[in-house]
CSV table of C-alpha atoms in Angstrom, one decimal:
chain,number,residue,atom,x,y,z
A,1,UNK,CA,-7.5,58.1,38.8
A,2,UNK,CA,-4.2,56.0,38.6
A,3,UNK,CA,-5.4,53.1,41.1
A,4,UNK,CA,-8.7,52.9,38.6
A,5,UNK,CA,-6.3,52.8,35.4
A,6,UNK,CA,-3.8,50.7,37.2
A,7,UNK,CA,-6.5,48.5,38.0
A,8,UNK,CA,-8.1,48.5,34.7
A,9,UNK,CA,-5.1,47.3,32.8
A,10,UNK,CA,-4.1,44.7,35.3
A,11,UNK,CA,-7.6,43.4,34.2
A,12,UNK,CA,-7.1,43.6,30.9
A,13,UNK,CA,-3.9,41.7,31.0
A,14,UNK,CA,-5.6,39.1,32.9
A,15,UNK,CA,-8.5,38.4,30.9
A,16,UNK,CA,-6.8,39.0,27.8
A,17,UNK,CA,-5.6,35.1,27.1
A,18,UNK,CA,-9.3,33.9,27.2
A,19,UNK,CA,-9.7,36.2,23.9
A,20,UNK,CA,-7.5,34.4,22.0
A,21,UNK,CA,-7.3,32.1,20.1
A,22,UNK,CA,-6.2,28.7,20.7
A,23,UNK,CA,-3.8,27.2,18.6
A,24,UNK,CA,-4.2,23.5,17.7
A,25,UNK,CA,-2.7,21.5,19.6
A,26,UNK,CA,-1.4,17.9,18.8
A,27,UNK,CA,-3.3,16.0,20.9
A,28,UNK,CA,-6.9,17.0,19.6
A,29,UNK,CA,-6.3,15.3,16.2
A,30,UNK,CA,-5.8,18.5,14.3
A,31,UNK,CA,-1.8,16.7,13.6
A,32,UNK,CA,-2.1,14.9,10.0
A,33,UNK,CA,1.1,12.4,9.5
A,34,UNK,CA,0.3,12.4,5.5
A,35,UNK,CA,-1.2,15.6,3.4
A,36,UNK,CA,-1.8,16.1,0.0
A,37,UNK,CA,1.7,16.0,-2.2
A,38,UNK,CA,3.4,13.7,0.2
A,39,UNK,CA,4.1,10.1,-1.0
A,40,UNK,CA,5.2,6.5,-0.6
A,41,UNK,CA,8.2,4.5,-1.9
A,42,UNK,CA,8.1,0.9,-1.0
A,43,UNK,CA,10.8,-2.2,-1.5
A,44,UNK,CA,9.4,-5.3,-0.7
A,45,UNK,CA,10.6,-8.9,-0.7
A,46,UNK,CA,8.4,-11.9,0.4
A,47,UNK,CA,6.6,-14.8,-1.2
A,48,UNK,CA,4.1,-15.3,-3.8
A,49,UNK,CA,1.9,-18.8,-3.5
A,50,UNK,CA,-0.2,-20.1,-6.0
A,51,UNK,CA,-3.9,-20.9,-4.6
A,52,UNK,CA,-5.1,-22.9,-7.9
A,53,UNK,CA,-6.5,-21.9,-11.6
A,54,UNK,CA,-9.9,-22.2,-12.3
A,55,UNK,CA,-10.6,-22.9,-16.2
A,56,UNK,CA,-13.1,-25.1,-18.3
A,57,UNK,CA,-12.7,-28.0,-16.1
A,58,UNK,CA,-13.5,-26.3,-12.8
A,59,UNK,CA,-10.8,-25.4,-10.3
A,60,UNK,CA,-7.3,-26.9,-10.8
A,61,UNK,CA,-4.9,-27.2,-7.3
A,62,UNK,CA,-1.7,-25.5,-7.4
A,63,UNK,CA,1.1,-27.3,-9.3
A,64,UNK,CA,3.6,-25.4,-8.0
A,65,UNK,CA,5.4,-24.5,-5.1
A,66,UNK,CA,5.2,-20.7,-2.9
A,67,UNK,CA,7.9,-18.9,-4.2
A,68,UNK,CA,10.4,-15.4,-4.5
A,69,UNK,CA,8.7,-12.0,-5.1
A,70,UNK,CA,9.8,-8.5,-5.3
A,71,UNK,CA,8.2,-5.1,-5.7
A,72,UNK,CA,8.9,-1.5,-5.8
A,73,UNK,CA,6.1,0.8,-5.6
A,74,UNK,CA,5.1,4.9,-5.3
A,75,UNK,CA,2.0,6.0,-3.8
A,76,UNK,CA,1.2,9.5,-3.6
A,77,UNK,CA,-1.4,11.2,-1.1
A,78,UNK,CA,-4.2,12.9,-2.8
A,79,UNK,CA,-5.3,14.3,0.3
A,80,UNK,CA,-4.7,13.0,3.9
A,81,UNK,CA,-6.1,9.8,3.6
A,82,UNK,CA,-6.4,8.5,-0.4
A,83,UNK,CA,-3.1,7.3,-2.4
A,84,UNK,CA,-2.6,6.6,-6.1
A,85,UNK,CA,0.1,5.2,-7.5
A,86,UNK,CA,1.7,2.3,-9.3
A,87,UNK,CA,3.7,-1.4,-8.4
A,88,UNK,CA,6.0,-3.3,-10.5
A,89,UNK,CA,7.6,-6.0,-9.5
A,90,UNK,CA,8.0,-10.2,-10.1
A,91,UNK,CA,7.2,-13.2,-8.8
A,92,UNK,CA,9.4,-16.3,-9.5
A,93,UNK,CA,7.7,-20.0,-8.6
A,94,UNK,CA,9.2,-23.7,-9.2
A,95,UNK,CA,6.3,-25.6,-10.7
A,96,UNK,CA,6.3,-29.7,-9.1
A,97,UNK,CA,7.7,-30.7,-12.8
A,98,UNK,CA,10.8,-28.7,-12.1
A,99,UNK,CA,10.0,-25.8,-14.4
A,100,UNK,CA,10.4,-21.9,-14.1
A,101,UNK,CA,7.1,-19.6,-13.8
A,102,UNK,CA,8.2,-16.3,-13.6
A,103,UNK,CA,5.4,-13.4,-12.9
A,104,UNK,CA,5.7,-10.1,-13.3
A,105,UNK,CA,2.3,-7.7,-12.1
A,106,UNK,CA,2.2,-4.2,-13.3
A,107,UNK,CA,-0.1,-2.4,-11.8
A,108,UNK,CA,-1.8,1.2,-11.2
A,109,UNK,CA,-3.5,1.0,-7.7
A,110,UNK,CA,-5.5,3.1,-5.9
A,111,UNK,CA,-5.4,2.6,-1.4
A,112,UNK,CA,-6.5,4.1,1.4
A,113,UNK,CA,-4.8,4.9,4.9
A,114,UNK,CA,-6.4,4.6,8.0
A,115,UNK,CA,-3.6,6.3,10.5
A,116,UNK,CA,-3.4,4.8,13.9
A,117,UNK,CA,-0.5,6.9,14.9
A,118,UNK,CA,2.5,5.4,14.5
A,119,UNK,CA,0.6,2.3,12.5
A,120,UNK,CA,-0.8,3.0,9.5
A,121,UNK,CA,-3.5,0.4,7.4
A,122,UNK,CA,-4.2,0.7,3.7
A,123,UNK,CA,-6.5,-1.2,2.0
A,124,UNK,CA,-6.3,-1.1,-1.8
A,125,UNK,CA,-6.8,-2.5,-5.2
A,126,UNK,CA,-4.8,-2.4,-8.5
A,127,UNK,CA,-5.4,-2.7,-12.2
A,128,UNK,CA,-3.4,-3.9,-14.5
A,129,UNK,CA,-1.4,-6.9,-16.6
A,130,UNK,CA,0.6,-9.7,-15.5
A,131,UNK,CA,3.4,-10.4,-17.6
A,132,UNK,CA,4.3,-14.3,-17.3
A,133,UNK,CA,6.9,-16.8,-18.4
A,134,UNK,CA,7.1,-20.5,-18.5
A,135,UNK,CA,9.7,-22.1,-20.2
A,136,UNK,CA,9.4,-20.8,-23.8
A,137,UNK,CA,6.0,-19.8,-23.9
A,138,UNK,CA,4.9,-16.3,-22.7
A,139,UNK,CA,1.5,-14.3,-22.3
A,140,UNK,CA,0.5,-11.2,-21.2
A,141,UNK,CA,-3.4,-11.0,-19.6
A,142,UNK,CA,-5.1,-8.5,-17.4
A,143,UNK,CA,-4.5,-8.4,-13.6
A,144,UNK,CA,-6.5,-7.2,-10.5
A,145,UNK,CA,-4.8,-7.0,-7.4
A,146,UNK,CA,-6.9,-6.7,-4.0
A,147,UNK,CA,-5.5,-6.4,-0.4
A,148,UNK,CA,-3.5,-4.5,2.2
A,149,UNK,CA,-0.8,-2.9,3.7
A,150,UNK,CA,0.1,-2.3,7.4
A,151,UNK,CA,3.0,0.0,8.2
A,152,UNK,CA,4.7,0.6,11.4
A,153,UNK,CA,5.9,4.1,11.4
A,154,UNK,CA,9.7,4.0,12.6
A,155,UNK,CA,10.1,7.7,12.2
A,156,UNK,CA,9.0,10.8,9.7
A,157,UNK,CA,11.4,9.7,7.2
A,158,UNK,CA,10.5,5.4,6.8
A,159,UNK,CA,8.5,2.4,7.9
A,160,UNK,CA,8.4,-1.0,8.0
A,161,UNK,CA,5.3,-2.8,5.9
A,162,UNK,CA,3.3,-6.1,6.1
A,163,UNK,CA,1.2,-6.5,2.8
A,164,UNK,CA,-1.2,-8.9,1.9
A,165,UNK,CA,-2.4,-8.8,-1.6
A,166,UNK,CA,-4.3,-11.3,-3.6
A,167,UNK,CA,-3.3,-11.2,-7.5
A,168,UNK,CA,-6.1,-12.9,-9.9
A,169,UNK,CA,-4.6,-13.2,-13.4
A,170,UNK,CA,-7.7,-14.4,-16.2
A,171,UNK,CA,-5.6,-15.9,-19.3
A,172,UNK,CA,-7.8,-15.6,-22.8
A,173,UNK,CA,-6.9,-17.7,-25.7
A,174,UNK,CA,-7.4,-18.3,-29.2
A,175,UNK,CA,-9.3,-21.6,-28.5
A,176,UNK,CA,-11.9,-20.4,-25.2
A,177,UNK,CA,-11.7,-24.1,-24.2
A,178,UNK,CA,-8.1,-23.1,-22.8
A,179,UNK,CA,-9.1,-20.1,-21.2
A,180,UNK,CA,-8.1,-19.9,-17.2
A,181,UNK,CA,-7.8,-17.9,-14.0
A,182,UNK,CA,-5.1,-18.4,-12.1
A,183,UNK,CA,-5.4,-17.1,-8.1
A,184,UNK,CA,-1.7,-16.1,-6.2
A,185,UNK,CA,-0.8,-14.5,-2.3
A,186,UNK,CA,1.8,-12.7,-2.1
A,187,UNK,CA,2.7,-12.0,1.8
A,188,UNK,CA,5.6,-9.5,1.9
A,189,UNK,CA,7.4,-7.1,3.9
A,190,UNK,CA,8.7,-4.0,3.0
A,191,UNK,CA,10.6,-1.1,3.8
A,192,UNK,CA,9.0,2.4,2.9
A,193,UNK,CA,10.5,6.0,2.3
A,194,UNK,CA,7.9,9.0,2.9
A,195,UNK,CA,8.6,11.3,0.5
């Protein structure tokens, strides 16, 4: 009667792992880097470069050279994968008759990260106005800002960003006749804090 318990239990003991359950494991995906409530703070420095305005008399080439911009930025995850968030930053460009055009894009923007462990890409788009300065006169118009980030994931804590964002900025005036759309890159890099 022992032997059969003995025999019984060793048994049980034996087949008792293939009743359990298996805990996920971080190679079959079930590891997320970003979930809901975590976020994004970005500084980035890089260039802006005017492509040419595009107004009553067609398209216009750039009279101005590439020049400084700066951002800060928060993006927080709604879930794994979609962000929302906001940018401010400035842009300033040397025009070819030695004046000042200073930019500066406020935006809310909405992205989307695709994680390649440790790279990260996320497209995006952004609403808001531009802000901009020459000399004395100054205007604020609408702005839509289309592109993307890649980030190289250094660690849990920060990573280093490449973005690539196209800014248009339509400008409406009294008299229509004036009324233009002026097209800028901005090609930055950027250090980023996960928050």
């Amino acid at each position: 009667m022992r032997s059969r318990f003995l025999i019984l239990l060793i048994l049980g003991t034996l087949l008792m792992p293939l009743s359990a359950q298996e805990a996920p494991s971080l190679a079959s995906g079930a590891y997320a880097d970003f979930e809901k409530g975590d976020g994004i703070f970005s500084l980035t420095l890089g260039t802006s470069v005017p492509l040419g305005f595009a107004g009553g008399d067609g398209y216009l080439a750039p009279n101005a050279y590439p020049g400084f911009a700066f951002s800060l930025s928060y993006l927080g995850f709604l879930d794994e994968n979609w962000m929302v968030g906001g940018e401010i930053g400035g842009s300033f460009i040397s025009t070819i008759a030695d004046r000042r055009l200073f930019i500066a894009p406020i935006a809310a923007r909405v992205a989307y990260a695709i994680d390649l462990s440790p790279f990260v890409i996320a497209p995006g788009a952004g609403l808001g106005m531009g802000v901009s300065a020459l000399g004395e006169a100054t205007h604020v118009d609408p702005l839509i800002k289309l592109g993307s980030s890649f980030y190289w994931r250094v660690n849990a804590d920060m990573s280093y960003g490449l973005n690539l964002f196209g800014n248009v900025i339509p400008q409406f005036y009294r008299d229509s006749s004036q009324d233009m759309t002026g097209f800028f890159l901005e090609a930055t890099l950027s250090v980023a804090y996960h928050l």
